[in-house]
Amino acid sequence: MKSVQIVYNGAMAKRVQVQTELTAEELHERYRQTQDAVERTHWHILWQIKEGKSPRQVAELIGYTARWVRTIVQRWNAQGEAGIRDHRREIDVSRPLLSREQQSELAEVLKNPPADGGLWSGPSRRPVDARAIGASGGPATRVGCPATSRLQHAGSSSPACQSRSRQARRV
Protein backbone atom coordinates (compact mmCIF):
# COMPACT_ATOMS: atom_id res chain seq x y z
CA MET A 1 0.00 0.00 0.00
CA LYS A 2 1.35 3.37 -1.00
CA SER A 3 1.33 6.12 1.64
CA VAL A 4 0.57 9.68 0.72
CA GLN A 5 1.96 12.57 2.65
CA ILE A 6 0.19 15.91 2.43
CA VAL A 7 2.34 18.90 3.21
CA TYR A 8 0.69 22.16 4.20
CA ASN A 9 2.68 24.94 2.61
CA GLY A 10 0.62 27.94 3.70
CA ALA A 11 -0.73 28.52 0.20
CA MET A 12 -4.07 27.02 1.18
CA ALA A 13 -4.84 29.84 3.61
CA LYS A 14 -7.83 31.98 2.74
CA ARG A 15 -6.57 35.39 1.57
CA VAL A 16 -8.42 38.57 2.36
CA GLN A 17 -7.72 42.09 1.20
CA VAL A 18 -8.51 45.39 2.83
CA GLN A 19 -10.35 47.41 0.21
CA THR A 20 -9.36 50.96 1.00
CA GLU A 21 -7.63 54.00 -0.42
CA LEU A 22 -5.71 54.31 2.85
CA THR A 23 -2.08 53.21 2.86
CA ALA A 24 -0.64 50.86 5.45
CA GLU A 25 1.01 53.87 7.11
CA GLU A 26 -2.33 55.70 7.36
CA LEU A 27 -3.98 52.62 8.86
CA HIS A 28 -1.10 52.39 11.33
CA GLU A 29 -1.60 56.02 12.29
CA ARG A 30 -5.33 55.46 12.88
CA TYR A 31 -4.45 52.42 14.98
CA ARG A 32 -2.14 54.56 17.11
CA GLN A 33 -4.57 57.49 17.48
CA THR A 34 -7.75 55.59 18.34
CA GLN A 35 -8.65 55.74 22.03
CA ASP A 36 -11.31 52.96 22.07
CA ALA A 37 -9.72 49.56 22.74
CA VAL A 38 -12.03 47.56 20.45
CA GLU A 39 -11.65 49.96 17.53
CA ARG A 40 -7.91 50.10 18.14
CA THR A 41 -7.70 46.32 17.73
CA HIS A 42 -9.78 46.49 14.55
CA TRP A 43 -7.49 49.16 13.09
CA HIS A 44 -4.54 46.96 14.06
CA ILE A 45 -6.09 44.07 12.12
CA LEU A 46 -6.64 46.22 9.04
CA TRP A 47 -3.12 47.63 9.19
CA GLN A 48 -1.51 44.19 9.50
CA ILE A 49 -3.59 42.72 6.66
CA LYS A 50 -2.71 45.71 4.47
CA GLU A 51 0.96 45.04 5.30
CA GLY A 52 0.52 41.62 3.67
CA LYS A 53 0.12 39.34 6.67
CA SER A 54 -2.33 36.45 6.49
CA PRO A 55 -5.39 36.28 8.76
CA ARG A 56 -3.69 33.46 10.65
CA GLN A 57 -0.56 35.53 11.30
CA VAL A 58 -2.62 38.53 12.41
CA ALA A 59 -4.73 36.31 14.66
CA GLU A 60 -1.63 34.94 16.36
CA LEU A 61 -0.23 38.44 16.79
CA ILE A 62 -3.42 39.94 18.25
CA GLY A 63 -4.89 36.96 20.06
CA TYR A 64 -8.02 36.49 17.97
CA THR A 65 -9.02 33.66 15.65
CA ALA A 66 -8.29 33.85 11.95
CA ARG A 67 -12.02 33.62 11.32
CA TRP A 68 -12.68 36.75 13.44
CA VAL A 69 -9.88 38.60 11.64
CA ARG A 70 -11.54 37.80 8.31
CA THR A 71 -14.91 38.95 9.74
CA ILE A 72 -13.46 42.33 10.74
CA VAL A 73 -11.94 42.80 7.27
CA GLN A 74 -15.23 41.82 5.63
CA ARG A 75 -17.08 44.35 7.79
CA TRP A 76 -14.60 47.04 6.78
CA ASN A 77 -14.96 46.15 3.11
CA ALA A 78 -18.76 46.23 3.32
CA GLN A 79 -19.36 49.18 5.67
CA GLY A 80 -16.13 51.14 5.99
CA GLU A 81 -15.39 52.79 9.34
CA ALA A 82 -18.93 52.13 10.59
CA GLY A 83 -18.25 48.39 10.33
CA ILE A 84 -15.32 48.38 12.72
CA ARG A 85 -16.77 50.62 15.42
CA ASP A 86 -17.55 49.19 18.85
CA HIS A 87 -21.31 48.73 18.51
CA ARG A 88 -21.85 47.65 22.11
CA ARG A 89 -22.46 51.27 23.13
CA GLU A 90 -25.34 51.53 20.68
CA ILE A 91 -27.39 48.83 22.39
CA ASP A 92 -30.10 50.24 24.64
CA VAL A 93 -29.77 48.10 27.75
CA SER A 94 -31.87 50.49 29.80
CA ARG A 95 -35.06 49.52 27.94
CA PRO A 96 -36.82 46.62 29.71
CA LEU A 97 -37.76 43.50 27.76
CA LEU A 98 -41.36 43.73 28.93
CA SER A 99 -43.66 46.69 28.38
CA ARG A 100 -45.58 48.06 31.38
CA GLU A 101 -48.64 46.10 30.20
CA GLN A 102 -46.69 42.86 29.99
CA GLN A 103 -45.11 43.49 33.40
CA SER A 104 -48.56 43.93 35.00
CA GLU A 105 -49.87 40.80 33.24
CA LEU A 106 -46.88 38.84 34.53
CA ALA A 107 -47.42 40.16 38.06
CA GLU A 108 -51.05 38.97 37.90
CA VAL A 109 -50.06 35.50 36.71
CA LEU A 110 -47.46 35.18 39.47
CA LYS A 111 -50.03 35.95 42.17
CA ASN A 112 -51.48 32.46 41.65
CA PRO A 113 -49.57 29.17 42.10
CA PRO A 114 -48.12 27.54 38.97
CA ALA A 115 -50.05 24.88 37.07
CA ASP A 116 -48.13 22.05 38.77
CA GLY A 117 -49.23 23.33 42.19
CA GLY A 118 -45.67 23.85 43.44
CA LEU A 119 -43.69 27.04 43.91
CA TRP A 120 -42.68 29.50 41.24
CA SER A 121 -39.10 28.67 40.27
CA GLY A 122 -36.95 29.19 37.20
CA PRO A 123 -38.23 26.13 35.32
CA SER A 124 -41.89 26.71 36.23
CA ARG A 125 -41.74 30.41 35.40
CA ARG A 126 -39.85 30.09 32.13
CA PRO A 127 -42.91 29.37 29.90
CA VAL A 128 -44.76 32.31 31.46
CA ASP A 129 -41.80 34.63 30.80
CA ALA A 130 -41.47 33.32 27.24
CA ARG A 131 -45.12 34.04 26.48
CA ALA A 132 -44.77 37.50 28.01
CA ILE A 133 -41.88 38.48 25.73
CA GLY A 134 -43.25 36.62 22.71
CA ALA A 135 -40.47 34.01 22.55
CA SER A 136 -41.06 30.93 20.48
CA GLY A 137 -39.97 28.60 23.25
CA GLY A 138 -36.54 27.29 22.41
CA PRO A 139 -34.73 24.66 24.49
CA ALA A 140 -34.53 26.96 27.52
CA THR A 141 -38.28 27.64 27.54
CA ARG A 142 -39.69 24.13 27.16
CA VAL A 143 -41.80 22.61 29.91
CA GLY A 144 -41.21 19.15 31.35
CA CYS A 145 -37.57 19.11 32.38
CA PRO A 146 -36.64 19.82 35.97
CA ALA A 147 -33.65 22.00 35.08
CA THR A 148 -31.88 23.56 32.13
CA SER A 149 -28.19 23.08 32.84
CA ARG A 150 -26.34 20.36 30.97
CA LEU A 151 -25.11 18.67 34.13
CA GLN A 152 -28.59 18.32 35.52
CA HIS A 153 -30.00 17.23 32.15
CA ALA A 154 -27.34 14.58 31.73
CA GLY A 155 -28.27 13.04 35.07
CA SER A 156 -32.00 13.05 34.35
CA SER A 157 -33.58 9.71 33.56
CA SER A 158 -36.42 11.19 31.50
CA PRO A 159 -35.95 10.49 27.76
CA ALA A 160 -37.60 13.82 26.95
CA CYS A 161 -35.10 15.68 29.13
CA GLN A 162 -32.17 13.82 27.59
CA SER A 163 -33.46 14.66 24.10
CA ARG A 164 -33.81 18.33 25.01
CA SER A 165 -30.34 18.30 26.50
CA ARG A 166 -28.91 17.07 23.20
CA GLN A 167 -30.86 19.73 21.31
CA ALA A 168 -29.61 22.46 23.66
CA ARG A 169 -26.00 21.39 23.11
CA ARG A 170 -26.43 21.67 19.33
CA VAL A 171 -27.71 25.25 19.56
PDB file of C-alpha atoms in Angstrom:
ATOM      1  CA  MET A   1       0.000   0.000   0.000  1.00  0.00           C
ATOM      2  CA  LYS A   2       1.346   3.368  -0.998  1.00  0.00           C
ATOM      3  CA  SER A   3       1.326   6.119   1.639  1.00  0.00           C
ATOM      4  CA  VAL A   4       0.565   9.677   0.718  1.00  0.00           C
ATOM      5  CA  GLN A   5       1.961  12.571   2.647  1.00  0.00           C
ATOM      6  CA  ILE A   6       0.186  15.908   2.427  1.00  0.00           C
ATOM      7  CA  VAL A   7       2.343  18.897   3.212  1.00  0.00           C
ATOM      8  CA  TYR A   8       0.693  22.158   4.199  1.00  0.00           C
ATOM      9  CA  ASN A   9       2.683  24.942   2.608  1.00  0.00           C
ATOM     10  CA  GLY A  10       0.623  27.936   3.702  1.00  0.00           C
ATOM     11  CA  ALA A  11      -0.735  28.517   0.202  1.00  0.00           C
ATOM     12  CA  MET A  12      -4.073  27.025   1.185  1.00  0.00           C
ATOM     13  CA  ALA A  13      -4.844  29.844   3.608  1.00  0.00           C
ATOM     14  CA  LYS A  14      -7.829  31.981   2.736  1.00  0.00           C
ATOM     15  CA  ARG A  15      -6.573  35.386   1.574  1.00  0.00           C
ATOM     16  CA  VAL A  16      -8.420  38.570   2.355  1.00  0.00           C
ATOM     17  CA  GLN A  17      -7.723  42.087   1.202  1.00  0.00           C
ATOM     18  CA  VAL A  18      -8.507  45.388   2.826  1.00  0.00           C
ATOM     19  CA  GLN A  19     -10.355  47.414   0.205  1.00  0.00           C
ATOM     20  CA  THR A  20      -9.360  50.964   0.999  1.00  0.00           C
ATOM     21  CA  GLU A  21      -7.631  53.996  -0.425  1.00  0.00           C
ATOM     22  CA  LEU A  22      -5.706  54.306   2.846  1.00  0.00           C
ATOM     23  CA  THR A  23      -2.082  53.210   2.855  1.00  0.00           C
ATOM     24  CA  ALA A  24      -0.637  50.859   5.445  1.00  0.00           C
ATOM     25  CA  GLU A  25       1.009  53.874   7.107  1.00  0.00           C
ATOM     26  CA  GLU A  26      -2.331  55.701   7.361  1.00  0.00           C
ATOM     27  CA  LEU A  27      -3.983  52.617   8.855  1.00  0.00           C
ATOM     28  CA  HIS A  28      -1.104  52.390  11.327  1.00  0.00           C
ATOM     29  CA  GLU A  29      -1.602  56.024  12.291  1.00  0.00           C
ATOM     30  CA  ARG A  30      -5.333  55.462  12.885  1.00  0.00           C
ATOM     31  CA  TYR A  31      -4.455  52.419  14.977  1.00  0.00           C
ATOM     32  CA  ARG A  32      -2.144  54.562  17.109  1.00  0.00           C
ATOM     33  CA  GLN A  33      -4.574  57.494  17.484  1.00  0.00           C
ATOM     34  CA  THR A  34      -7.754  55.590  18.339  1.00  0.00           C
ATOM     35  CA  GLN A  35      -8.653  55.735  22.033  1.00  0.00           C
ATOM     36  CA  ASP A  36     -11.310  52.955  22.067  1.00  0.00           C
ATOM     37  CA  ALA A  37      -9.717  49.556  22.740  1.00  0.00           C
ATOM     38  CA  VAL A  38     -12.028  47.560  20.447  1.00  0.00           C
ATOM     39  CA  GLU A  39     -11.647  49.961  17.535  1.00  0.00           C
ATOM     40  CA  ARG A  40      -7.908  50.100  18.140  1.00  0.00           C
ATOM     41  CA  THR A  41      -7.700  46.321  17.731  1.00  0.00           C
ATOM     42  CA  HIS A  42      -9.776  46.490  14.555  1.00  0.00           C
ATOM     43  CA  TRP A  43      -7.495  49.163  13.093  1.00  0.00           C
ATOM     44  CA  HIS A  44      -4.542  46.956  14.062  1.00  0.00           C
ATOM     45  CA  ILE A  45      -6.090  44.066  12.116  1.00  0.00           C
ATOM     46  CA  LEU A  46      -6.641  46.223   9.041  1.00  0.00           C
ATOM     47  CA  TRP A  47      -3.121  47.626   9.192  1.00  0.00           C
ATOM     48  CA  GLN A  48      -1.512  44.186   9.503  1.00  0.00           C
ATOM     49  CA  ILE A  49      -3.589  42.719   6.657  1.00  0.00           C
ATOM     50  CA  LYS A  50      -2.713  45.710   4.473  1.00  0.00           C
ATOM     51  CA  GLU A  51       0.959  45.040   5.303  1.00  0.00           C
ATOM     52  CA  GLY A  52       0.519  41.623   3.674  1.00  0.00           C
ATOM     53  CA  LYS A  53       0.122  39.337   6.671  1.00  0.00           C
ATOM     54  CA  SER A  54      -2.329  36.448   6.493  1.00  0.00           C
ATOM     55  CA  PRO A  55      -5.392  36.284   8.765  1.00  0.00           C
ATOM     56  CA  ARG A  56      -3.690  33.459  10.646  1.00  0.00           C
ATOM     57  CA  GLN A  57      -0.561  35.526  11.299  1.00  0.00           C
ATOM     58  CA  VAL A  58      -2.623  38.534  12.411  1.00  0.00           C
ATOM     59  CA  ALA A  59      -4.734  36.313  14.663  1.00  0.00           C
ATOM     60  CA  GLU A  60      -1.626  34.935  16.362  1.00  0.00           C
ATOM     61  CA  LEU A  61      -0.234  38.444  16.787  1.00  0.00           C
ATOM     62  CA  ILE A  62      -3.415  39.942  18.246  1.00  0.00           C
ATOM     63  CA  GLY A  63      -4.887  36.955  20.058  1.00  0.00           C
ATOM     64  CA  TYR A  64      -8.015  36.492  17.966  1.00  0.00           C
ATOM     65  CA  THR A  65      -9.015  33.662  15.650  1.00  0.00           C
ATOM     66  CA  ALA A  66      -8.289  33.851  11.945  1.00  0.00           C
ATOM     67  CA  ARG A  67     -12.025  33.625  11.320  1.00  0.00           C
ATOM     68  CA  TRP A  68     -12.680  36.747  13.442  1.00  0.00           C
ATOM     69  CA  VAL A  69      -9.875  38.603  11.643  1.00  0.00           C
ATOM     70  CA  ARG A  70     -11.543  37.799   8.313  1.00  0.00           C
ATOM     71  CA  THR A  71     -14.906  38.951   9.738  1.00  0.00           C
ATOM     72  CA  ILE A  72     -13.460  42.333  10.735  1.00  0.00           C
ATOM     73  CA  VAL A  73     -11.937  42.800   7.274  1.00  0.00           C
ATOM     74  CA  GLN A  74     -15.230  41.817   5.633  1.00  0.00           C
ATOM     75  CA  ARG A  75     -17.083  44.354   7.795  1.00  0.00           C
ATOM     76  CA  TRP A  76     -14.600  47.042   6.783  1.00  0.00           C
ATOM     77  CA  ASN A  77     -14.960  46.152   3.108  1.00  0.00           C
ATOM     78  CA  ALA A  78     -18.760  46.226   3.319  1.00  0.00           C
ATOM     79  CA  GLN A  79     -19.360  49.184   5.671  1.00  0.00           C
ATOM     80  CA  GLY A  80     -16.128  51.138   5.990  1.00  0.00           C
ATOM     81  CA  GLU A  81     -15.394  52.789   9.340  1.00  0.00           C
ATOM     82  CA  ALA A  82     -18.927  52.126  10.589  1.00  0.00           C
ATOM     83  CA  GLY A  83     -18.254  48.389  10.334  1.00  0.00           C
ATOM     84  CA  ILE A  84     -15.316  48.384  12.716  1.00  0.00           C
ATOM     85  CA  ARG A  85     -16.774  50.619  15.422  1.00  0.00           C
ATOM     86  CA  ASP A  86     -17.550  49.189  18.847  1.00  0.00           C
ATOM     87  CA  HIS A  87     -21.314  48.729  18.506  1.00  0.00           C
ATOM     88  CA  ARG A  88     -21.847  47.650  22.107  1.00  0.00           C
ATOM     89  CA  ARG A  89     -22.460  51.269  23.129  1.00  0.00           C
ATOM     90  CA  GLU A  90     -25.337  51.531  20.676  1.00  0.00           C
ATOM     91  CA  ILE A  91     -27.386  48.826  22.390  1.00  0.00           C
ATOM     92  CA  ASP A  92     -30.098  50.244  24.645  1.00  0.00           C
ATOM     93  CA  VAL A  93     -29.775  48.096  27.751  1.00  0.00           C
ATOM     94  CA  SER A  94     -31.871  50.486  29.798  1.00  0.00           C
ATOM     95  CA  ARG A  95     -35.064  49.520  27.942  1.00  0.00           C
ATOM     96  CA  PRO A  96     -36.816  46.616  29.711  1.00  0.00           C
ATOM     97  CA  LEU A  97     -37.757  43.500  27.759  1.00  0.00           C
ATOM     98  CA  LEU A  98     -41.362  43.726  28.932  1.00  0.00           C
ATOM     99  CA  SER A  99     -43.662  46.686  28.377  1.00  0.00           C
ATOM    100  CA  ARG A 100     -45.576  48.056  31.381  1.00  0.00           C
ATOM    101  CA  GLU A 101     -48.645  46.101  30.195  1.00  0.00           C
ATOM    102  CA  GLN A 102     -46.687  42.856  29.988  1.00  0.00           C
ATOM    103  CA  GLN A 103     -45.114  43.490  33.404  1.00  0.00           C
ATOM    104  CA  SER A 104     -48.556  43.931  35.000  1.00  0.00           C
ATOM    105  CA  GLU A 105     -49.867  40.799  33.242  1.00  0.00           C
ATOM    106  CA  LEU A 106     -46.882  38.836  34.526  1.00  0.00           C
ATOM    107  CA  ALA A 107     -47.417  40.158  38.056  1.00  0.00           C
ATOM    108  CA  GLU A 108     -51.047  38.966  37.899  1.00  0.00           C
ATOM    109  CA  VAL A 109     -50.056  35.498  36.710  1.00  0.00           C
ATOM    110  CA  LEU A 110     -47.456  35.185  39.467  1.00  0.00           C
ATOM    111  CA  LYS A 111     -50.032  35.949  42.174  1.00  0.00           C
ATOM    112  CA  ASN A 112     -51.481  32.457  41.652  1.00  0.00           C
ATOM    113  CA  PRO A 113     -49.565  29.171  42.098  1.00  0.00           C
ATOM    114  CA  PRO A 114     -48.116  27.544  38.974  1.00  0.00           C
ATOM    115  CA  ALA A 115     -50.053  24.876  37.072  1.00  0.00           C
ATOM    116  CA  ASP A 116     -48.134  22.051  38.768  1.00  0.00           C
ATOM    117  CA  GLY A 117     -49.227  23.326  42.189  1.00  0.00           C
ATOM    118  CA  GLY A 118     -45.668  23.851  43.440  1.00  0.00           C
ATOM    119  CA  LEU A 119     -43.694  27.042  43.915  1.00  0.00           C
ATOM    120  CA  TRP A 120     -42.683  29.501  41.236  1.00  0.00           C
ATOM    121  CA  SER A 121     -39.103  28.668  40.267  1.00  0.00           C
ATOM    122  CA  GLY A 122     -36.949  29.186  37.195  1.00  0.00           C
ATOM    123  CA  PRO A 123     -38.233  26.133  35.321  1.00  0.00           C
ATOM    124  CA  SER A 124     -41.890  26.709  36.230  1.00  0.00           C
ATOM    125  CA  ARG A 125     -41.741  30.406  35.402  1.00  0.00           C
ATOM    126  CA  ARG A 126     -39.851  30.088  32.132  1.00  0.00           C
ATOM    127  CA  PRO A 127     -42.905  29.375  29.900  1.00  0.00           C
ATOM    128  CA  VAL A 128     -44.759  32.315  31.457  1.00  0.00           C
ATOM    129  CA  ASP A 129     -41.796  34.630  30.798  1.00  0.00           C
ATOM    130  CA  ALA A 130     -41.466  33.320  27.239  1.00  0.00           C
ATOM    131  CA  ARG A 131     -45.115  34.036  26.478  1.00  0.00           C
ATOM    132  CA  ALA A 132     -44.774  37.502  28.011  1.00  0.00           C
ATOM    133  CA  ILE A 133     -41.880  38.482  25.732  1.00  0.00           C
ATOM    134  CA  GLY A 134     -43.249  36.619  22.714  1.00  0.00           C
ATOM    135  CA  ALA A 135     -40.469  34.015  22.551  1.00  0.00           C
ATOM    136  CA  SER A 136     -41.065  30.928  20.476  1.00  0.00           C
ATOM    137  CA  GLY A 137     -39.970  28.603  23.255  1.00  0.00           C
ATOM    138  CA  GLY A 138     -36.535  27.286  22.407  1.00  0.00           C
ATOM    139  CA  PRO A 139     -34.728  24.656  24.491  1.00  0.00           C
ATOM    140  CA  ALA A 140     -34.530  26.960  27.516  1.00  0.00           C
ATOM    141  CA  THR A 141     -38.285  27.642  27.540  1.00  0.00           C
ATOM    142  CA  ARG A 142     -39.687  24.129  27.158  1.00  0.00           C
ATOM    143  CA  VAL A 143     -41.800  22.605  29.906  1.00  0.00           C
ATOM    144  CA  GLY A 144     -41.209  19.151  31.350  1.00  0.00           C
ATOM    145  CA  CYS A 145     -37.572  19.112  32.382  1.00  0.00           C
ATOM    146  CA  PRO A 146     -36.642  19.822  35.973  1.00  0.00           C
ATOM    147  CA  ALA A 147     -33.646  21.999  35.084  1.00  0.00           C
ATOM    148  CA  THR A 148     -31.876  23.561  32.130  1.00  0.00           C
ATOM    149  CA  SER A 149     -28.187  23.081  32.842  1.00  0.00           C
ATOM    150  CA  ARG A 150     -26.341  20.360  30.973  1.00  0.00           C
ATOM    151  CA  LEU A 151     -25.109  18.672  34.126  1.00  0.00           C
ATOM    152  CA  GLN A 152     -28.593  18.318  35.519  1.00  0.00           C
ATOM    153  CA  HIS A 153     -30.004  17.228  32.152  1.00  0.00           C
ATOM    154  CA  ALA A 154     -27.337  14.579  31.733  1.00  0.00           C
ATOM    155  CA  GLY A 155     -28.273  13.042  35.074  1.00  0.00           C
ATOM    156  CA  SER A 156     -31.996  13.053  34.349  1.00  0.00           C
ATOM    157  CA  SER A 157     -33.581   9.713  33.557  1.00  0.00           C
ATOM    158  CA  SER A 158     -36.416  11.191  31.497  1.00  0.00           C
ATOM    159  CA  PRO A 159     -35.947  10.488  27.759  1.00  0.00           C
ATOM    160  CA  ALA A 160     -37.604  13.824  26.951  1.00  0.00           C
ATOM    161  CA  CYS A 161     -35.096  15.681  29.128  1.00  0.00           C
ATOM    162  CA  GLN A 162     -32.167  13.824  27.586  1.00  0.00           C
ATOM    163  CA  SER A 163     -33.456  14.656  24.101  1.00  0.00           C
ATOM    164  CA  ARG A 164     -33.809  18.332  25.007  1.00  0.00           C
ATOM    165  CA  SER A 165     -30.336  18.302  26.500  1.00  0.00           C
ATOM    166  CA  ARG A 166     -28.907  17.069  23.196  1.00  0.00           C
ATOM    167  CA  GLN A 167     -30.864  19.730  21.309  1.00  0.00           C
ATOM    168  CA  ALA A 168     -29.607  22.463  23.657  1.00  0.00           C
ATOM    169  CA  ARG A 169     -26.003  21.388  23.107  1.00  0.00           C
ATOM    170  CA  ARG A 170     -26.432  21.667  19.334  1.00  0.00           C
ATOM    171  CA  VAL A 171     -27.706  25.251  19.560  1.00  0.00           C
TER     172      VAL A 171
END
